[in-house]
mmCIF file of C-alpha atoms in Angstrom:
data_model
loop_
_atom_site.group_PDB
_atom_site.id
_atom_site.type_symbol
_atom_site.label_atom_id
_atom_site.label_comp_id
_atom_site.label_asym_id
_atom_site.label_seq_id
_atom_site.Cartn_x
_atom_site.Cartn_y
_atom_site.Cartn_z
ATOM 1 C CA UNK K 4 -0.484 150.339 209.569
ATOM 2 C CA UNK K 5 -0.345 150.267 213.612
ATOM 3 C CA UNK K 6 -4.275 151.621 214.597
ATOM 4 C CA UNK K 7 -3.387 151.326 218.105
ATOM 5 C CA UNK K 8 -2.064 153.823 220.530
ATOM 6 C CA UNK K 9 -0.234 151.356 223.022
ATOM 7 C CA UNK K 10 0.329 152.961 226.686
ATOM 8 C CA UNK K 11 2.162 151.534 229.930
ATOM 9 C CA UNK K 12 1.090 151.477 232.944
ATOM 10 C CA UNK K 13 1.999 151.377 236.470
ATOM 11 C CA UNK K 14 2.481 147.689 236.194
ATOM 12 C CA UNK K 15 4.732 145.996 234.040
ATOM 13 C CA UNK K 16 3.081 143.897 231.300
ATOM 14 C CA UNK K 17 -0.406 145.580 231.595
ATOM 15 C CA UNK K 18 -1.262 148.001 228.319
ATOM 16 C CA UNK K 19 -4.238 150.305 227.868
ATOM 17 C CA UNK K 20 -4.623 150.291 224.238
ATOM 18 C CA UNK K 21 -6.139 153.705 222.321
ATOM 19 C CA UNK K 22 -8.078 152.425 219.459
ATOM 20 C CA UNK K 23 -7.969 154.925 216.522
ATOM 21 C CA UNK K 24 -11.320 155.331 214.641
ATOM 22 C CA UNK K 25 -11.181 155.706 210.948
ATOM 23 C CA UNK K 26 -14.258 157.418 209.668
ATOM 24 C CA UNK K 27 -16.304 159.316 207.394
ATOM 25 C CA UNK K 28 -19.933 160.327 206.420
ATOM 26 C CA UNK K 29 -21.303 156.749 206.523
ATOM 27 C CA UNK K 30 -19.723 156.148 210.278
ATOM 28 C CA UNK K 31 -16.153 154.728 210.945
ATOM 29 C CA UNK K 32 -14.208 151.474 211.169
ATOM 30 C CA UNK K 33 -12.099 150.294 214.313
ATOM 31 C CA UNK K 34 -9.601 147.488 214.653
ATOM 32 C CA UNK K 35 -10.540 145.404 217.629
ATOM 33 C CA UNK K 36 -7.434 143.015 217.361
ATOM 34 C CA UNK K 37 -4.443 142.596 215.323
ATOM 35 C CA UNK K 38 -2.108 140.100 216.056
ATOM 36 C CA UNK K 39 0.872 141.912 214.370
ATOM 37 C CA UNK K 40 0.474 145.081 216.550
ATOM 38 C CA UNK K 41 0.187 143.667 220.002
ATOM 39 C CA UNK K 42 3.135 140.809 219.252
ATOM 40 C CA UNK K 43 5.279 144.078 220.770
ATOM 41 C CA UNK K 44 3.285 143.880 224.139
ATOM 42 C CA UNK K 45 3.450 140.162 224.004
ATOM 43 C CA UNK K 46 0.274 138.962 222.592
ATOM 44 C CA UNK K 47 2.002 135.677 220.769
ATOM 45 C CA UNK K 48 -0.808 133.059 221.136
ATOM 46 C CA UNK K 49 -3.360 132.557 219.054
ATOM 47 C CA UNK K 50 -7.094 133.794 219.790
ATOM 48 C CA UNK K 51 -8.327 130.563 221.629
ATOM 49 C CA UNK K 52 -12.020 132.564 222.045
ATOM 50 C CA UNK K 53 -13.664 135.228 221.977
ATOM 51 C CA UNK K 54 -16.571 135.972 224.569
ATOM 52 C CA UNK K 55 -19.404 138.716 225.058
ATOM 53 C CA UNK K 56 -21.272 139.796 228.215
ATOM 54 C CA UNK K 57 -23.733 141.887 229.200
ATOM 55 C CA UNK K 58 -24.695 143.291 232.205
ATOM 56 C CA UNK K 59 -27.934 144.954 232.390
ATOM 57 C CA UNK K 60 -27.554 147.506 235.537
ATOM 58 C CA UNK K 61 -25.497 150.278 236.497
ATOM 59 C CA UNK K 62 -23.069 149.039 239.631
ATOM 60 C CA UNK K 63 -22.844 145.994 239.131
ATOM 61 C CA UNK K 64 -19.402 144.354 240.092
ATOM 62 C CA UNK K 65 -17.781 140.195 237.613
ATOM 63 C CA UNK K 66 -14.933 139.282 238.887
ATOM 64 C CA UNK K 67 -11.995 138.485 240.031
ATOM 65 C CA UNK K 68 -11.642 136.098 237.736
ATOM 66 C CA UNK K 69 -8.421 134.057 237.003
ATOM 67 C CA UNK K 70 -7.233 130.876 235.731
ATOM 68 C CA UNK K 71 -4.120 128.985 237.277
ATOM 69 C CA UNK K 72 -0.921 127.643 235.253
ATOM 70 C CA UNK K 73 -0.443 125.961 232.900
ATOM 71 C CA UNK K 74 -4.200 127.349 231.573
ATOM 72 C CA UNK K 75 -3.194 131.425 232.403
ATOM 73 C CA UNK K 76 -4.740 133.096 229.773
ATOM 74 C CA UNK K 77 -4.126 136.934 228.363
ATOM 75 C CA UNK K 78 -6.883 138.828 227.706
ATOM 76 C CA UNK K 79 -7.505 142.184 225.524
ATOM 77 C CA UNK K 80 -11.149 143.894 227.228
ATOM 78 C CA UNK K 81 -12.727 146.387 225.341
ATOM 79 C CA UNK K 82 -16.443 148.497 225.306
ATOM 80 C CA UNK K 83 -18.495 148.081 222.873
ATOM 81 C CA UNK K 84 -21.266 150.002 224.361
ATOM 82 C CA UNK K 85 -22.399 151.957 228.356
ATOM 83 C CA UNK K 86 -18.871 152.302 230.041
ATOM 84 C CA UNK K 87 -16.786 149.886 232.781
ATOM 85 C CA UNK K 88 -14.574 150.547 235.470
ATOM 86 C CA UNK K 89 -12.076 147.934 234.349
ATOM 87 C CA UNK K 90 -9.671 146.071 236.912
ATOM 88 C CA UNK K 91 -6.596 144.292 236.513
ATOM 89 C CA UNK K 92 -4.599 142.603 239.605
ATOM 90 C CA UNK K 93 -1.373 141.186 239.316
ATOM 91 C CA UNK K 94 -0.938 137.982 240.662
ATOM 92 C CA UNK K 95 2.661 137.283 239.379
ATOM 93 C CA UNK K 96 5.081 135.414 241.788
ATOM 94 C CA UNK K 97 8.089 137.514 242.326
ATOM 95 C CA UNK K 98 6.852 140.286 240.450
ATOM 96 C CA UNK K 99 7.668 144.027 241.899
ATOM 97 C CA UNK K 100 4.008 144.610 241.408
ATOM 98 C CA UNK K 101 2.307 141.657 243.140
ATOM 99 C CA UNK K 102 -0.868 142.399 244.545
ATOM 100 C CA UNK K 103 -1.173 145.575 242.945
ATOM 101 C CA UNK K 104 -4.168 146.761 240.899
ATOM 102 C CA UNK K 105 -4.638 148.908 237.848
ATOM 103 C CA UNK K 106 -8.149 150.155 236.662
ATOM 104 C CA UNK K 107 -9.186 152.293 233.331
ATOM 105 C CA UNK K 108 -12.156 153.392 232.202
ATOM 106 C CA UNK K 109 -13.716 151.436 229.048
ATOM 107 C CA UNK K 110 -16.487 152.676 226.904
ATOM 108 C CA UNK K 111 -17.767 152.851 223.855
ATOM 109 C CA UNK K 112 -17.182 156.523 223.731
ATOM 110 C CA UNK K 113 -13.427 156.395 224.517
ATOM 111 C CA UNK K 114 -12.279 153.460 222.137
ATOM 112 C CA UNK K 115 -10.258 152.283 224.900
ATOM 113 C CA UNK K 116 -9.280 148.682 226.045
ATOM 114 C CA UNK K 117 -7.264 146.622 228.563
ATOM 115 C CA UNK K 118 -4.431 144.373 227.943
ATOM 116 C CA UNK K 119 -3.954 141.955 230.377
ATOM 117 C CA UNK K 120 -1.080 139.566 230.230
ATOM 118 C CA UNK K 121 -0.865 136.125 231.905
ATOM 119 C CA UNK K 122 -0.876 135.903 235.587
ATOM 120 C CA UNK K 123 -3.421 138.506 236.120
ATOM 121 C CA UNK K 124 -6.935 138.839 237.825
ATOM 122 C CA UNK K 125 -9.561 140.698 235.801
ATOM 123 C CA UNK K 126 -12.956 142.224 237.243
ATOM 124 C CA UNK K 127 -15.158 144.958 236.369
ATOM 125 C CA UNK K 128 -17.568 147.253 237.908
ATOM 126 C CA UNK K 129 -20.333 148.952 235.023
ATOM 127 C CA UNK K 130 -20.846 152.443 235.427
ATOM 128 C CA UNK K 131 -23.620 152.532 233.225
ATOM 129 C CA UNK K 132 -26.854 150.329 232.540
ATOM 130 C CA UNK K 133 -26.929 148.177 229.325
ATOM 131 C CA UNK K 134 -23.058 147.353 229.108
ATOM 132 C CA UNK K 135 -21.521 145.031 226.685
ATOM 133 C CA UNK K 136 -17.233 143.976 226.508
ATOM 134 C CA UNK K 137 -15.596 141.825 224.056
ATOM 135 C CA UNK K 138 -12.906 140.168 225.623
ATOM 136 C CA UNK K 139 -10.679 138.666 223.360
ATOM 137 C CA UNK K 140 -8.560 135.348 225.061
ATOM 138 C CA UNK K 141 -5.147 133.338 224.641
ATOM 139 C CA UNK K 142 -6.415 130.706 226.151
ATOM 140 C CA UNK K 143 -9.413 128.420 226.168
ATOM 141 C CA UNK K 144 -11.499 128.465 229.612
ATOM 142 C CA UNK K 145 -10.418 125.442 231.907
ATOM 143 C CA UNK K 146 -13.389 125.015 234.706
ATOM 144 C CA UNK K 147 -10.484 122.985 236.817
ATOM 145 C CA UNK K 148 -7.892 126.119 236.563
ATOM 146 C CA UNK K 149 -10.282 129.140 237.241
ATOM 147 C CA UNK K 150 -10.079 130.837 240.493
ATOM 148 C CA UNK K 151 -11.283 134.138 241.848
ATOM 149 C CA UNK K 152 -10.491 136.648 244.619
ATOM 150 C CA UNK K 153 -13.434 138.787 246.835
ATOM 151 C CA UNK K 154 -14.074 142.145 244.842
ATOM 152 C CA UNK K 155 -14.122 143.235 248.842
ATOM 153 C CA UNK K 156 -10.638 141.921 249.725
ATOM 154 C CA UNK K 157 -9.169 144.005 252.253
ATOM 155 C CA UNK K 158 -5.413 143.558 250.916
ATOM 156 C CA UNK K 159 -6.148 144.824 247.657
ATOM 157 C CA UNK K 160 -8.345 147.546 248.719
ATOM 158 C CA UNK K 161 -10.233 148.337 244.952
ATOM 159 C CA UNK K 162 -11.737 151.604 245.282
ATOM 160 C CA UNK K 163 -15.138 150.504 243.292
ATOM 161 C CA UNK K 164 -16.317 153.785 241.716
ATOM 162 C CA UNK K 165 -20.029 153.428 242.567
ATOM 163 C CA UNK K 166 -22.288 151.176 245.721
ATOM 164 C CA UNK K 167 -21.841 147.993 244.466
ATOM 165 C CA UNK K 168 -25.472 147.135 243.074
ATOM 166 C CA UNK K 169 -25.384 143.296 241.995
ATOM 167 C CA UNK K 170 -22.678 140.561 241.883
ATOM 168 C CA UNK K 171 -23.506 136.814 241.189
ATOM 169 C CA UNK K 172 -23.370 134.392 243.622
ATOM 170 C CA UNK K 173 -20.667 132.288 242.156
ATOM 171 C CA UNK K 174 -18.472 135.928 242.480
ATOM 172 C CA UNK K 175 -19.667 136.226 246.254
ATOM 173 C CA UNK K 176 -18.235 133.363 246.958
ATOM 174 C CA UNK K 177 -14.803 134.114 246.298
ATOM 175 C CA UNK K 178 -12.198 134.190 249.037
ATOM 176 C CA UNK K 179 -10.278 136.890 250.229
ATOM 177 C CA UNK K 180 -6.624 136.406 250.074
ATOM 178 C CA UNK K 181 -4.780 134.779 252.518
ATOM 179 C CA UNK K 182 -0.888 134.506 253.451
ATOM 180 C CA UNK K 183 -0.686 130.491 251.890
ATOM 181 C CA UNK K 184 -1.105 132.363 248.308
ATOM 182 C CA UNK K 185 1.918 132.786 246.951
ATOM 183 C CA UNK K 186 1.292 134.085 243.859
ATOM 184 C CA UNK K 187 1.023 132.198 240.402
ATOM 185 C CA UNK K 188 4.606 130.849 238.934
ATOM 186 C CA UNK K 189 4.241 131.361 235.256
#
C-alpha cells in the first residue's frame, strides 16, 4: 500500500512527497520512508544515515550544502515539528535545469517532504522557532566531498521568505558561484 502522494516539480528528478496520515482516536501513524515506494522516483540505495537538527529561532538560514562525486548523496527532508522553507538547487552538469532552484514549504502540519536526488544543493530557511527535520540519506557524509554555495549568491537569487536571522559561520563562509563551476558530472 503506496502512503505517499508523489508530485513533480519544475525540475526534473526533484519530488515533493504528500505523506498520508492514518489515524484514529488514539492519534495517527505516518510512513516516513519506504524503500519500495520511492524506487519509482529513484531512491535505489540503501539508507546510509539518518540525521536530526534543530534550529532553535525563527529565520534562521543551513545551507547550501552538497557533497561532490563519487560521494553525491540523495536526500528525502521532512518536518517533524515548527515549519521550513525548504531549498533545493540543481547542480547537474548538462542538465536543462542547472542552476535552478525549487523551494516547498515543510511542516509538521502539512506532512510534506523533499526529495532530492543526487547532484543537488539543499538549504533551508525556518519559518518558525523550535524546528526539527529528519533527513533521511543515500550516502554516508564524506568531510573531503562536501561543498557549499552562499545562501546570498547573486546567480541563484533565493527569495528567503523572512530577514535572515542567524547562519553559522562555517555556512558564511561559502562562496558564491563563479564561471570555473561547471556543474557536478554524475
Amino acid at each position: 500500500m503506496n502512503r505517499f502522494k508523489i508530485s513533480d516539480t519544475n525540475i526534473d528528478g526533484l519530488y515533493t512527497i504528500k505523506r498520508e496520515k492514518i489515524g484514529d482516536s488514539r492519534g495517527y501513524l505516518s510512513r516516513l520512508f519506504c524503500a519500495n515506494d520511492l524506487a519509482v522516483v529513484g531512491w535505489q540505495r540503501p539508507i546510509s544515515q539518518i540525521n536530526q537538527t534543530y534550529t532553535k529561532k525563527m529565520g534562521t538560514v543551513r545551507g547550501l550544502h552538497f557533497q561532490h562525486p563519487p560521494k553525491c548523496e540523495m536526500k528525502l527532508i521532512s518536518c517533524i515539528r515548527g515549519a521550513v522553507f525548504d531549498v533545493a538547487i540543481d547542480l547537474r552538469s548538462g542538465s536543462s535545469t542547472y542552476l535552478s532552484w525549487h523551494a516547498e514549504e515543510l511542516s509538521a502540519e502539512n506532512n510534506c517532504a523533499l526529495l532530492i536526488p543526487e547532484g543537488f544543493a539543499h538549504g533551508f530557511q525556518s519559518l518558525t522557532d523550535d524546528v526539527e527535520l529528519i533527513y533521511f540519506h543515500s550516502e554516508f557524509y564524506f568531510p573531503d566531498f562536501e561543498d557549499g554555495i552562499s545562501v546570498a549568491d547573486p546567480l541563484l537569487a533565493i527569495d528567503w521568505p523572512l530577514p535572515i536571522s542567524e547562519i553559522s559561520n562555517r555556512d558564511k563562509k561559502h562562496k558564491k558561484m563563479n564561471k570555473d563551476f561547471k556543474g557536478l558530472v554524475l
